[in-house]
Tab-separated table of C-alpha atoms in Angstrom:
chain	number	residue	atom	x	y	z
A	1271	MET	CA	66.158	-20.177	20.557
A	1272	ILE	CA	66.356	-19.626	16.446
A	1273	PRO	CA	68.539	-16.870	15.194
A	1274	PHE	CA	66.343	-14.223	14.080
A	1275	PRO	CA	68.125	-14.383	10.437
A	1276	ASP	CA	67.750	-18.096	10.152
A	1277	LEU	CA	63.680	-17.735	11.297
A	1278	LEU	CA	63.519	-15.411	8.382
A	1279	LEU	CA	64.630	-17.738	6.081
A	1280	VAL	CA	62.372	-20.527	7.304
A	1281	VAL	CA	59.467	-18.062	6.915
A	1282	PHE	CA	60.461	-17.173	3.451
A	1283	TYR	CA	60.922	-20.817	1.992
A	1284	ALA	CA	57.804	-21.951	3.889
A	1285	ALA	CA	55.444	-19.055	2.530
A	1286	LEU	CA	57.454	-19.717	-0.817
A	1287	ALA	CA	56.323	-23.412	-0.952
A	1288	ALA	CA	52.728	-22.509	0.266
A	1289	LEU	CA	52.284	-19.894	-2.493
A	1290	LEU	CA	53.380	-22.635	-5.202
A	1291	VAL	CA	50.862	-24.717	-3.823
A	1292	ALA	CA	48.137	-21.931	-3.463
A	1293	ALA	CA	49.024	-21.055	-7.184
A	1294	VAL	CA	48.392	-24.676	-8.589
A	1295	ALA	CA	45.147	-25.121	-6.487
A	1296	LEU	CA	43.916	-21.668	-7.694
A	1297	GLY	CA	44.532	-22.778	-11.435
A	1298	LEU	CA	42.667	-26.224	-11.016
A	1299	LEU	CA	39.702	-24.192	-9.419
A	1300	ARG	CA	39.660	-22.197	-12.568
A	1301	LEU	CA	39.646	-25.211	-14.618
A	1302	LEU	CA	37.093	-26.759	-12.630
A	1303	ARG	CA	35.116	-23.784	-12.010
A	1304	SER	CA	31.918	-25.150	-14.011
A	1305	ARG	CA	31.942	-28.510	-12.404
A	1306	SER	CA	30.294	-29.523	-8.639
A	1307	VAL	CA	31.201	-27.517	-5.762
A	1308	ALA	CA	31.883	-30.928	-4.048
A	1309	ILE	CA	34.946	-31.536	-6.356
A	1310	GLN	CA	36.017	-27.597	-5.862
A	1311	LEU	CA	36.009	-28.361	-2.128
A	1312	VAL	CA	38.166	-31.373	-2.447
A	1313	VAL	CA	40.653	-29.144	-4.367
A	1314	VAL	CA	40.596	-26.755	-1.592
A	1315	ALA	CA	41.137	-29.488	1.274
A	1316	ALA	CA	43.749	-30.895	-0.591
A	1317	ALA	CA	45.807	-27.408	-1.008
A	1318	THR	CA	45.463	-27.138	2.698
A	1319	VAL	CA	47.300	-30.098	3.493
A	1320	LEU	CA	49.602	-29.765	0.882
A	1321	ALA	CA	50.650	-26.348	1.737
A	1322	THR	CA	51.113	-27.466	5.310
A	1323	VAL	CA	53.015	-30.628	4.300
A	1324	SER	CA	55.399	-28.458	2.208
A	1325	GLY	CA	55.980	-26.077	5.120
A	1326	ILE	CA	56.898	-28.798	7.451
A	1327	LEU	CA	59.081	-30.613	4.810
A	1328	VAL	CA	61.009	-27.029	4.334
A	1329	ILE	CA	61.309	-26.536	7.949
A	1330	SER	CA	62.472	-29.975	8.572
A	1331	PHE	CA	65.420	-29.704	5.978
A	1332	LEU	CA	66.359	-26.188	7.178
A	1333	MET	CA	66.163	-27.197	10.802
A	1334	LEU	CA	68.072	-30.376	10.090
A	1335	ILE	CA	65.200	-32.307	11.977
A	1336	ASN	CA	65.904	-36.429	12.097
A	1337	GLN	CA	64.042	-38.816	9.962
A	1338	HIS	CA	61.985	-39.998	12.860
A	1339	ASP	CA	60.652	-36.710	13.997
A	1340	ARG	CA	59.885	-35.838	10.316
A	1341	SER	CA	58.019	-38.906	9.922
A	1342	VAL	CA	56.029	-38.258	12.994
A	1343	VAL	CA	55.167	-34.752	11.968
A	1344	LEU	CA	54.146	-35.890	8.340
A	1345	ALA	CA	52.100	-38.869	9.637
A	1346	VAL	CA	50.081	-36.335	12.003
A	1347	VAL	CA	49.720	-33.825	9.182
A	1348	THR	CA	48.524	-36.529	6.697
A	1349	SER	CA	45.668	-38.122	8.917
A	1350	ALA	CA	44.505	-34.404	9.615
A	1351	GLY	CA	44.413	-34.023	5.753
A	1352	LEU	CA	42.595	-37.088	5.223
A	1353	VAL	CA	40.133	-36.482	7.839
A	1354	GLY	CA	39.687	-32.385	6.428
A	1355	THR	CA	39.339	-33.983	2.964
A	1356	LEU	CA	36.502	-36.354	4.179
A	1357	VAL	CA	34.741	-33.533	5.869
A	1358	SER	CA	35.305	-31.264	2.607
A	1359	VAL	CA	33.827	-34.534	0.658
A	1360	LEU	CA	30.903	-34.927	2.987
A	1361	LEU	CA	29.928	-30.965	2.911
A	1362	GLY	CA	30.155	-31.284	-0.650
A	1363	ARG	CA	27.626	-33.969	-1.023
A	1364	ARG	CA	25.257	-32.250	1.189
A	1365	LEU	CA	25.485	-29.006	-0.870
A	1366	VAL	CA	24.838	-30.974	-4.157
A	1367	ALA	CA	21.834	-32.875	-2.705
A	1368	ALA	CA	20.293	-29.496	-0.967
A	1369	ASN	CA	20.766	-28.075	-4.474
A	1370	ARG	CA	19.418	-30.786	-6.615
A	1371	VAL	CA	16.178	-30.524	-4.214
A	1372	LEU	CA	16.075	-27.053	-4.824
A	1373	VAL	CA	16.337	-27.361	-8.411
A	1374	ASP	CA	13.557	-30.103	-8.483
A	1375	ALA	CA	11.319	-27.745	-6.802
A	1376	VAL	CA	12.170	-24.957	-9.411
A	1377	ARG	CA	11.087	-27.369	-12.353
A	1378	ALA	CA	7.939	-28.277	-11.053
A	1379	ASP	CA	4.437	-26.737	-12.181
A	1380	ARG	CA	4.366	-24.357	-9.500
A	1381	PHE	CA	7.380	-23.510	-7.099
A	1382	HIS	CA	7.119	-24.430	-3.450
A	1383	PRO	CA	9.872	-23.906	-0.965
A	1384	PRO	CA	11.584	-27.553	-0.424
A	1385	THR	CA	10.602	-28.869	3.157
A	1386	ALA	CA	14.244	-30.443	3.549
A	1387	HIS	CA	16.566	-28.177	5.302
A	1388	LEU	CA	18.868	-26.349	3.507
A	1389	PRO	CA	21.921	-24.493	4.198
A	1390	ALA	CA	21.533	-20.999	4.976
A	1391	GLU	CA	22.329	-19.448	1.741
A	1392	LEU	CA	20.282	-21.634	-0.286
A	1393	ALA	CA	17.400	-21.388	2.099
A	1394	GLU	CA	17.430	-17.626	1.359
A	1395	LEU	CA	17.518	-18.177	-2.142
A	1396	SER	CA	14.534	-20.634	-1.959
A	1397	ARG	CA	12.612	-17.706	-0.222
A	1398	GLU	CA	13.293	-15.157	-2.926
A	1399	LEU	CA	12.456	-17.739	-5.739
A	1400	GLU	CA	9.021	-18.332	-3.820
A	1401	ALA	CA	8.583	-14.442	-3.896
A	1402	ALA	CA	9.525	-13.855	-7.597
A	1403	TYR	CA	7.182	-16.766	-8.400
A	1404	ASP	CA	4.568	-14.961	-6.570
A	1405	ARG	CA	5.174	-11.696	-8.377
A	1406	LEU	CA	4.919	-13.579	-11.455
A	1407	ALA	CA	1.933	-15.396	-10.937
A	1408	ALA	CA	0.709	-11.857	-10.013
A	1409	ALA	CA	1.866	-10.183	-13.032
A	1410	HIS	CA	0.491	-13.063	-15.266
A	1411	GLU	CA	-3.243	-12.646	-13.906
A	1412	ARG	CA	-2.901	-8.706	-14.153
A	1413	GLU	CA	-1.685	-9.624	-17.926
A	1414	GLN	CA	-4.663	-12.042	-18.578
A	1415	ALA	CA	-7.359	-9.611	-16.925
A	1416	LEU	CA	-5.711	-6.794	-19.113
A	1417	GLU	CA	-6.023	-8.826	-22.264
A	1418	ALA	CA	-9.527	-9.938	-21.138
A	1419	SER	CA	-10.505	-6.357	-20.787
A	1420	ARG	CA	-9.032	-5.100	-24.140
A	1421	ARG	CA	-10.820	-7.892	-25.910
A	1422	GLU	CA	-14.263	-6.633	-24.094
A	1423	LEU	CA	-13.501	-3.231	-24.919
A	1424	VAL	CA	-13.035	-3.636	-28.651
A	1425	ALA	CA	-16.100	-5.953	-28.721
A	1426	TRP	CA	-18.092	-3.344	-26.976
A	1427	VAL	CA	-16.834	-0.324	-28.497
A	1428	SER	CA	-17.211	-1.841	-31.872
A	1429	HIS	CA	-20.856	-2.477	-30.958
A	1430	ASP	CA	-21.228	1.335	-29.792
A	1431	LEU	CA	-19.725	2.671	-33.046
A	1432	ARG	CA	-21.696	0.456	-35.118
A	1433	THR	CA	-25.160	1.687	-34.115
A	1434	PRO	CA	-24.509	5.628	-34.575
A	1435	LEU	CA	-22.278	5.122	-37.881
A	1436	ALA	CA	-25.411	3.020	-39.219
A	1437	GLY	CA	-27.840	5.963	-38.161
A	1438	LEU	CA	-25.353	8.437	-39.536
A	1439	ARG	CA	-25.015	6.736	-42.705
A	1440	ALA	CA	-28.733	6.367	-43.147
A	1441	MET	CA	-29.523	9.752	-42.401
A	1442	ALA	CA	-26.847	11.189	-45.081
A	1443	GLU	CA	-28.248	8.951	-47.685
A	1444	ALA	CA	-31.776	10.011	-47.020
A	1445	LEU	CA	-30.651	13.830	-47.051
A	1446	GLU	CA	-28.373	12.764	-50.317
A	1447	ASP	CA	-31.136	11.126	-52.251
A	1448	GLY	CA	-33.660	13.624	-51.593
A	1449	VAL	CA	-35.720	11.338	-49.775
A	1450	VAL	CA	-36.168	13.898	-46.884
A	1451	ALA	CA	-37.605	17.071	-48.241
A	1452	ASP	CA	-39.687	18.876	-45.893
A	1453	ALA	CA	-37.571	21.741	-43.697
A	1454	GLY	CA	-38.616	20.142	-40.368
A	1455	THR	CA	-37.545	16.606	-41.220
A	1456	VAL	CA	-34.129	18.132	-42.652
A	1457	ARG	CA	-33.395	20.125	-39.779
A	1458	ARG	CA	-34.042	17.215	-37.226
A	1459	TYR	CA	-31.685	15.016	-39.466
A	1460	HIS	CA	-29.119	17.656	-39.101
A	1461	GLY	CA	-29.744	18.064	-35.383
A	1462	ARG	CA	-29.400	14.403	-34.793
A	1463	ILE	CA	-26.151	13.880	-37.067
A	1464	ARG	CA	-24.754	16.738	-34.814
A	1465	VAL	CA	-25.558	14.724	-31.476
A	1466	GLU	CA	-24.314	11.527	-33.085
A	1467	VAL	CA	-21.157	13.086	-34.001
A	1468	GLU	CA	-20.493	14.778	-30.835
A	1469	ARG	CA	-21.160	11.356	-28.955
A	1470	LEU	CA	-18.655	9.735	-31.113
A	1471	ALA	CA	-16.276	12.551	-30.600
A	1472	GLU	CA	-16.803	12.112	-26.925
A	1473	MET	CA	-15.779	8.314	-27.053
A	1474	VAL	CA	-12.542	8.798	-29.328
A	1475	ASP	CA	-11.508	11.360	-26.620
A	1476	ASP	CA	-12.148	8.624	-23.846
A	1477	LEU	CA	-10.086	6.014	-25.662
A	1478	PHE	CA	-7.295	8.373	-26.339
A	1479	GLU	CA	-7.260	9.317	-22.577
A	1480	LEU	CA	-7.411	5.944	-21.655
A	1481	SER	CA	-4.965	4.901	-23.910
A	1482	ARG	CA	-2.405	7.770	-22.141
A	1483	ILE	CA	-3.315	6.584	-18.856
A	1484	HIS	CA	-2.582	2.912	-19.530
A	1485	ALA	CA	0.624	3.624	-21.298
A	1486	GLY	CA	1.881	6.040	-18.407
A	1487	ALA	CA	1.994	8.866	-20.849
A	1488	LEU	CA	-0.481	11.245	-18.643
A	1489	ARG	CA	1.416	14.356	-17.810
A	1490	LEU	CA	-0.227	16.462	-14.841
A	1491	SER	CA	0.378	20.178	-14.617
A	1492	ARG	CA	-0.423	20.474	-10.803
A	1493	GLU	CA	-1.578	23.460	-9.265
A	1494	ARG	CA	-3.064	24.550	-6.132
A	1495	VAL	CA	-6.819	24.977	-6.496
A	1496	GLY	CA	-10.088	24.699	-4.285
A	1497	LEU	CA	-11.776	21.197	-3.979
A	1498	ALA	CA	-15.009	23.163	-3.837
A	1499	GLU	CA	-14.381	25.030	-7.064
A	1500	LEU	CA	-13.652	21.686	-9.103
A	1501	VAL	CA	-16.651	20.036	-7.393
A	1502	ALA	CA	-18.966	22.992	-8.916
A	1503	GLU	CA	-17.194	22.957	-12.139
A	1504	ALA	CA	-18.129	18.956	-12.598
A	1505	VAL	CA	-21.867	19.768	-11.549
A	1506	ALA	CA	-21.999	22.670	-13.773
A	1507	GLY	CA	-20.832	20.448	-16.653
A	1508	ALA	CA	-23.646	17.504	-15.719
A	1509	GLU	CA	-26.354	19.862	-14.533
A	1510	ALA	CA	-27.956	19.914	-18.455
A	1511	LEU	CA	-27.926	16.097	-18.165
A	1512	ALA	CA	-29.708	16.050	-14.735
A	1513	GLN	CA	-32.012	18.805	-15.329
A	1514	ALA	CA	-33.040	16.468	-18.488
A	1515	LYS	CA	-33.353	13.399	-16.188
A	1516	GLY	CA	-35.244	15.285	-13.306
A	1517	VAL	CA	-32.285	14.368	-11.144
A	1518	GLN	CA	-31.540	16.563	-8.077
A	1519	ILE	CA	-27.889	17.351	-7.173
A	1520	ARG	CA	-26.948	18.650	-3.651
A	1521	GLY	CA	-23.496	19.414	-2.395
A	1522	ASP	CA	-21.575	20.167	0.601
A	1523	VAL	CA	-17.983	20.886	0.026
A	1524	ARG	CA	-16.195	23.507	2.335
A	1525	ALA	CA	-15.196	26.352	0.365
A	1526	GLY	CA	-11.259	26.872	0.205
A	1527	LEU	CA	-10.436	23.346	0.932
A	1528	PRO	CA	-7.065	23.500	-1.217
A	1529	VAL	CA	-5.623	20.550	-3.303
A	1530	HIS	CA	-2.413	20.478	-5.165
A	1531	VAL	CA	-3.529	18.471	-8.672
A	1532	ASP	CA	-3.994	18.889	-12.261
A	1533	ALA	CA	-7.350	20.851	-12.481
A	1534	GLY	CA	-8.408	19.758	-15.818
A	1535	GLU	CA	-7.782	15.909	-15.375
A	1536	LEU	CA	-9.305	15.752	-11.830
A	1537	GLY	CA	-12.294	17.937	-12.850
A	1538	ARG	CA	-12.774	15.265	-15.619
A	1539	ALA	CA	-12.621	12.515	-13.134
A	1540	LEU	CA	-14.822	14.029	-11.034
A	1541	ARG	CA	-17.380	15.053	-13.694
A	1542	ASN	CA	-17.277	11.346	-14.737
A	1543	LEU	CA	-18.202	10.330	-11.266
A	1544	VAL	CA	-21.393	12.981	-11.487
A	1545	VAL	CA	-22.517	11.799	-15.014
A	1546	ASN	CA	-22.309	7.915	-13.829
A	1547	ALA	CA	-24.430	8.688	-10.746
A	1548	ILE	CA	-26.834	10.869	-13.108
A	1549	ARG	CA	-27.269	8.077	-15.587
A	1550	HIS	CA	-27.905	5.370	-13.022
A	1551	THR	CA	-30.153	7.405	-10.605
A	1552	PRO	CA	-34.137	7.493	-11.505
A	1553	GLY	CA	-35.699	10.626	-12.293
A	1554	ASP	CA	-37.101	11.190	-8.908
A	1555	GLY	CA	-33.748	10.748	-7.358
A	1556	ALA	CA	-30.790	12.770	-5.692
A	1557	ILE	CA	-27.524	12.883	-5.894
A	1558	GLU	CA	-25.287	14.309	-2.854
A	1559	ILE	CA	-21.780	15.368	-3.370
A	1560	THR	CA	-19.574	15.909	-0.217
A	1561	GLY	CA	-15.917	17.112	0.380
A	1562	GLU	CA	-13.792	17.039	3.554
A	1563	VAL	CA	-10.230	16.796	5.242
A	1564	ALA	CA	-9.554	13.520	7.262
A	1565	GLY	CA	-6.665	11.764	7.946
A	1566	GLY	CA	-4.465	14.082	6.433
A	1567	GLU	CA	-6.123	13.739	3.054
A	1568	ALA	CA	-9.105	15.364	1.079
A	1569	ARG	CA	-12.005	13.159	0.356
A	1570	VAL	CA	-15.178	13.767	-2.183
A	1571	THR	CA	-17.876	11.245	-1.993
A	1572	VAL	CA	-20.692	11.016	-4.646
A	1573	ALA	CA	-23.656	9.178	-3.268
A	1574	ASP	CA	-26.395	8.154	-5.869
A	1575	ALA	CA	-29.649	6.315	-5.899
A	1576	CYS	CA	-28.995	3.636	-8.360
A	1577	GLY	CA	-30.332	1.049	-5.852
A	1578	GLY	CA	-26.697	-0.585	-5.500
A	1579	ILE	CA	-24.606	-2.868	-7.298
A	1580	PRO	CA	-24.344	-6.388	-6.782
A	1581	GLU	CA	-21.399	-7.460	-4.404
A	1582	ALA	CA	-19.896	-9.552	-7.198
A	1583	ASP	CA	-19.654	-6.760	-9.528
A	1584	LEU	CA	-18.178	-4.231	-7.017
A	1585	PRO	CA	-14.662	-5.132	-7.652
A	1586	ARG	CA	-15.162	-4.920	-11.608
A	1587	VAL	CA	-16.831	-1.247	-11.392
A	1588	PHE	CA	-13.743	0.559	-12.428
A	1589	ASP	CA	-12.922	-1.761	-15.238
A	1590	VAL	CA	-12.500	-0.898	-18.622
A	1591	ALA	CA	-15.734	-1.180	-20.416
A	1592	PHE	CA	-17.856	-2.662	-17.667
A	1593	ARG	CA	-21.293	-1.675	-17.136
A	1594	GLY	CA	-22.862	-4.249	-14.992
A	1595	GLU	CA	-25.700	-4.926	-17.403
A	1596	ALA	CA	-25.981	-7.436	-20.222
A	1597	ALA	CA	-28.250	-5.184	-22.378
A	1598	ARG	CA	-26.413	-2.610	-24.479
A	1599	THR	CA	-28.386	0.712	-24.798
A	1600	PRO	CA	-27.393	3.522	-27.094
A	1601	GLY	CA	-26.467	6.532	-25.603
A	1602	GLY	CA	-24.998	4.904	-22.618
A	1603	GLY	CA	-21.518	5.464	-23.047
A	1604	ALA	CA	-18.530	3.188	-23.999
A	1605	GLY	CA	-18.006	2.383	-20.354
A	1606	LEU	CA	-15.053	4.499	-19.924
A	1607	GLY	CA	-15.730	6.908	-17.517
A	1608	LEU	CA	-15.047	5.395	-14.301
A	1609	ALA	CA	-11.938	3.324	-15.817
A	1610	ILE	CA	-10.399	6.966	-16.753
A	1611	ALA	CA	-11.638	8.251	-13.178
A	1612	ARG	CA	-9.497	5.648	-11.496
A	1613	GLY	CA	-6.638	6.340	-13.504
A	1614	ILE	CA	-6.601	10.016	-13.183
A	1615	VAL	CA	-7.168	9.787	-9.523
A	1616	GLU	CA	-4.043	6.946	-9.142
A	1617	ALA	CA	-2.004	9.290	-11.056
A	1618	HIS	CA	-2.280	11.964	-8.420
A	1619	ALA	CA	-1.385	9.213	-5.837
A	1620	GLY	CA	-4.681	8.796	-4.664
A	1621	GLU	CA	-7.473	6.143	-4.258
A	1622	ILE	CA	-10.831	5.698	-5.587
A	1623	GLY	CA	-13.594	3.137	-4.500
A	1624	VAL	CA	-17.252	2.304	-4.325
A	1625	ALA	CA	-19.520	0.717	-1.674
A	1626	ASN	CA	-23.345	-0.013	-1.409
A	1627	ALA	CA	-24.527	2.847	0.961
A	1628	GLY	CA	-28.346	3.949	1.603
A	1629	PRO	CA	-30.446	3.690	-1.883
A	1630	GLY	CA	-27.407	3.567	-4.073
A	1631	CYS	CA	-23.752	3.541	-4.371
A	1632	ARG	CA	-21.014	5.791	-2.732
A	1633	PHE	CA	-18.083	6.698	-4.743
A	1634	GLU	CA	-15.147	8.072	-2.873
A	1635	VAL	CA	-12.383	9.682	-3.857
A	1636	ARG	CA	-9.253	10.168	-1.617
A	1637	LEU	CA	-6.260	12.670	-2.403
A	1638	PRO	CA	-3.177	13.362	-0.440
A	1639	LEU	CA	-3.131	17.211	0.606
A	1640	THR	CA	0.279	17.315	-0.656
A	1641	ALA	CA	2.168	15.462	-3.558
């Protein structure tokens, strides 16, 4: 049995030799860090063999092993080292080939996961790249839809602004030039100017509100209010429009149903839904508003008698400036009411939807009871 002091000496010199080889290998790996992984694997395999060989040489000299035994041990270690190096080279080539397959897939017009078998790490990277490409494609589609919506909004609002502005200019010039002199006509012009100015102010308010929603600058001041009170205020705000058109409004919202919302903003969303229903319901039609609690959320529905919306148009009902009609009718608004309603409801972590039901459409707002 080897004496303990001699054993410590052998361990010390063997470790010293291995550390020297490791230092050289780490230096080479640092210099080759930007080269192929196959070359780095060869360096690792060679460092392992050299560390083993250096340790055997140290032991053989310290323990005075004869030349024959030393040669046998070195031959065995060298053979094993060559096999290990060959395996490292083959593994490196496989990694390089798998990497090329993945790079070719990334460089394609549309990324598709390679069908070849990849190492676990590269396979996971392939899955993450596929998910990232899907997110980018969805974001690109949203960006294109938003850009198209913006162009449409600019075109439609420009049209809606041009008509009242031209009327205001004509009436103002007539009053200024004295073309209109009788008191009745002057009074009618003044009244019409006031109506058009109010309409323009409402349009500007809608644009400002929509810009706040899209910019994420809508700040909610939540408070606990009754849903029935919010619906009653929305109906009261649109009652004059309903009476002028001869539309009946019926409601069934349980009193005291509490929600934690921004009363002003949500009231505006509900008012937009009611006004939209009135505008698209014929004079002898009726609008029904209901409220209930179901599935842990508050639900408000506004059902009208508009005759229904084409199925192809349903997904676009809440888009900016969408009206679902080719003709532009004065006084119809800028088509922002439903888009604003959706933005406000979503800011409350709620959902809004529409479906054809009965003689018309059924808009539904769903709000969480706690937020």
